[in-house]
Structures are given as C-alpha cells and as structure tokens.
Coordinates of C-alpha atoms in Angstrom, one line a residue:
M1 CA 0.2 -0.2 -0.1
D2 CA 1.3 3.5 -0.7
L3 CA 2.2 5.5 2.2
T4 CA 0.3 8.4 0.8
V5 CA -2.8 6.4 1.2
V6 CA -1.6 5.3 4.8
A7 CA -1.4 8.9 5.6
Y8 CA -4.7 9.7 4.4
V9 CA -6.4 6.8 6.4
I10 CA -4.8 7.6 9.5
Y11 CA -5.5 11.5 9.2
L12 CA -9.3 10.7 8.5
L13 CA -9.5 8.0 11.2
V14 CA -7.9 10.5 13.9
S15 CA -9.8 13.6 12.5
V16 CA -13.2 12.2 12.6
A17 CA -12.5 10.5 16.1
L18 CA -11.4 14.0 17.5
T19 CA -14.4 15.7 16.0
I20 CA -16.8 13.1 17.2
W21 CA -15.2 13.5 20.7
V22 CA -15.1 17.3 20.7
A23 CA -18.6 17.3 19.4
R24 CA -19.9 14.9 22.5
T25 CA -17.9 16.9 25.1
L26 CA -19.4 20.2 24.0
S27 CA -23.1 18.7 23.6
S28 CA -22.7 17.2 27.1
N29 CA -21.3 20.2 29.0
G30 CA -23.0 22.7 26.9
R31 CA -26.6 21.6 27.6
V32 CA -26.3 23.0 31.2
F33 CA -25.0 26.5 29.9
L34 CA -27.9 26.4 27.1
A35 CA -30.5 25.6 29.6
D36 CA -29.1 28.6 31.8
V37 CA -29.2 30.9 28.6
L38 CA -32.6 29.8 27.6
R39 CA -34.0 30.4 31.4
G40 CA -34.4 26.6 32.0
N41 CA -36.7 25.7 29.2
E42 CA -34.9 22.2 28.9
K43 CA -36.9 21.4 25.5
L44 CA -35.4 24.4 23.8
A45 CA -31.9 23.8 25.1
D46 CA -31.9 20.2 23.5
A47 CA -33.1 21.3 20.3
V48 CA -30.6 24.3 20.1
N49 CA -27.8 22.0 21.5
H50 CA -28.6 19.2 18.9
L51 CA -28.6 21.9 16.2
L52 CA -25.6 23.2 17.1
V53 CA -23.8 19.5 17.3
V54 CA -25.1 19.0 13.6
G55 CA -23.5 22.3 12.4
F56 CA -20.4 21.5 14.3
Y57 CA -20.1 18.2 12.4
L58 CA -21.1 19.6 9.1
V59 CA -18.4 22.3 9.3
N60 CA -15.5 20.3 10.8
L61 CA -16.1 17.2 8.7
G62 CA -16.3 19.3 5.9
F63 CA -13.2 20.9 6.5
V64 CA -11.6 17.7 7.4
A65 CA -12.7 16.3 3.8
L66 CA -11.4 19.5 2.0
Y67 CA -8.0 19.4 3.7
L68 CA -7.5 15.7 2.6
S69 CA -6.0 16.4 -0.4
G70 CA -2.0 16.3 -0.1
D71 CA 0.7 18.4 -1.7
G72 CA 2.6 15.8 -3.3
T73 CA 3.5 11.9 -2.8
I74 CA 4.8 10.7 0.6
A75 CA 7.8 8.4 0.1
S76 CA 9.2 7.7 3.6
T77 CA 7.7 7.1 7.1
R78 CA 9.1 10.4 8.3
E79 CA 7.0 12.3 5.5
V80 CA 4.0 10.5 6.9
F81 CA 4.6 11.8 10.3
E82 CA 5.1 15.3 9.1
A83 CA 2.2 15.3 6.6
L84 CA -0.1 13.9 9.7
S85 CA 1.2 16.4 12.1
T86 CA 0.7 19.5 9.8
K87 CA -2.8 18.2 8.8
L88 CA -3.9 17.2 12.4
G89 CA -2.5 20.4 13.7
V90 CA -4.5 22.5 11.4
V91 CA -7.6 20.5 12.2
L92 CA -7.1 20.9 15.8
L93 CA -6.6 24.5 15.5
V94 CA -10.1 24.8 13.6
L95 CA -11.8 22.8 16.3
G96 CA -10.5 24.9 19.1
V97 CA -11.4 28.0 16.8
M98 CA -15.0 26.6 16.2
H99 CA -15.1 25.9 19.8
L100 CA -14.2 29.3 21.1
A101 CA -16.5 31.0 18.6
N102 CA -19.4 28.7 20.0
V103 CA -18.6 29.8 23.7
F104 CA -18.2 33.4 22.7
V105 CA -21.7 33.6 20.9
L106 CA -23.3 31.8 23.7
S107 CA -21.7 33.9 26.4
K108 CA -22.9 36.9 24.6
I109 CA -26.4 35.5 24.5
R110 CA -26.2 34.8 28.3
R111 CA -24.9 38.3 29.2
R112 CA -27.8 39.8 27.4
G113 CA -30.4 37.5 28.9
V114 CA -28.8 38.5 32.4
M115 CA -29.0 42.0 31.6
E116 CA -32.5 42.1 30.6
R117 CA -33.6 39.8 33.8
E118 CA -31.7 42.6 36.0
Q119 CA -33.8 45.4 34.4
V120 CA -37.0 43.9 35.7
P121 CA -37.8 45.4 39.0
P122 CA -37.9 42.7 41.9
V123 CA -41.1 44.3 43.1
A124 CA -43.8 45.8 40.9
P125 CA -44.2 49.8 41.3
Q126 CA -47.0 50.3 43.9
G127 CA -47.4 54.2 43.3
W128 CA -45.1 57.4 42.9
V129 CA -44.0 60.3 44.8
A130 CA -44.3 64.0 43.5
P131 CA -41.0 65.6 43.3
A132 CA -40.3 68.3 46.2
A133 CA -41.1 71.8 45.2
G134 CA -37.7 73.1 46.1
A135 CA -35.7 70.7 44.0

C-alpha cells in the first residue's frame, strides 16, 4: 500500500475521532449552559444543543474532507509523520476556533439575557411620589 494512502487513512480516522469527541464533550457540557441561557427551557435547550452539534459536525467534517488532499506523494515514514502532524495540527486549530466561537456567541447571548432579567424590578411599582417643590 502506498504511504500516501496510509497517511490519508490515519488522518481521516484521527480527525473524525477528534471531531466526534469534541462534539460529544461540547454537547454534554453545553446543555447546562444552554438551559441557563434559555431560562430553564429544557426542551428548547436540547433542540438548540442538537442543532449546534449538527452544525459543528457539518463544518468540521467538511473541512477535514477538503483538507484531505495532499501536496504530493509521501515516500518515507518520516514524511507520513510530517504530513499527519501538519494536517492534524490544522484540524485541531479549526476545532479550537470553532469551540471558542461557540462559547463566545453563547456567552454574549447569556450576558444579554442576564441584563434583561436585571432590568425588571424585583417588586412591581406600587405608586409614585411627586417631586419636592424646592428641588
């Protein structure tokens, strides 16, 4: 078997496994965060969580597939490791950027929700006081 094909197979196996692991980790740990962002609406949190995971899979697996093609043929074991380290490093960076983007967007949504909740007075107004004549 050609070493280039070996490198492709290893790259695909490791990239897909990493994508699945990151997606499952984000899904299980992000559910609690989403429930808080969505004010305890568990069904909506599960639905949004599922949609985010599907989008995460589509973007990352699409990138992995597009990044599969190599620059040339691989002739030695050393070149297999060099190609794999470059490709997997880029995949890991993309996974990290996707994760940070998700966390950033969700934290902005959460921050906005917290600010909206703080604007509602804890007790409904019961009347008003006229301003003093000398003020």
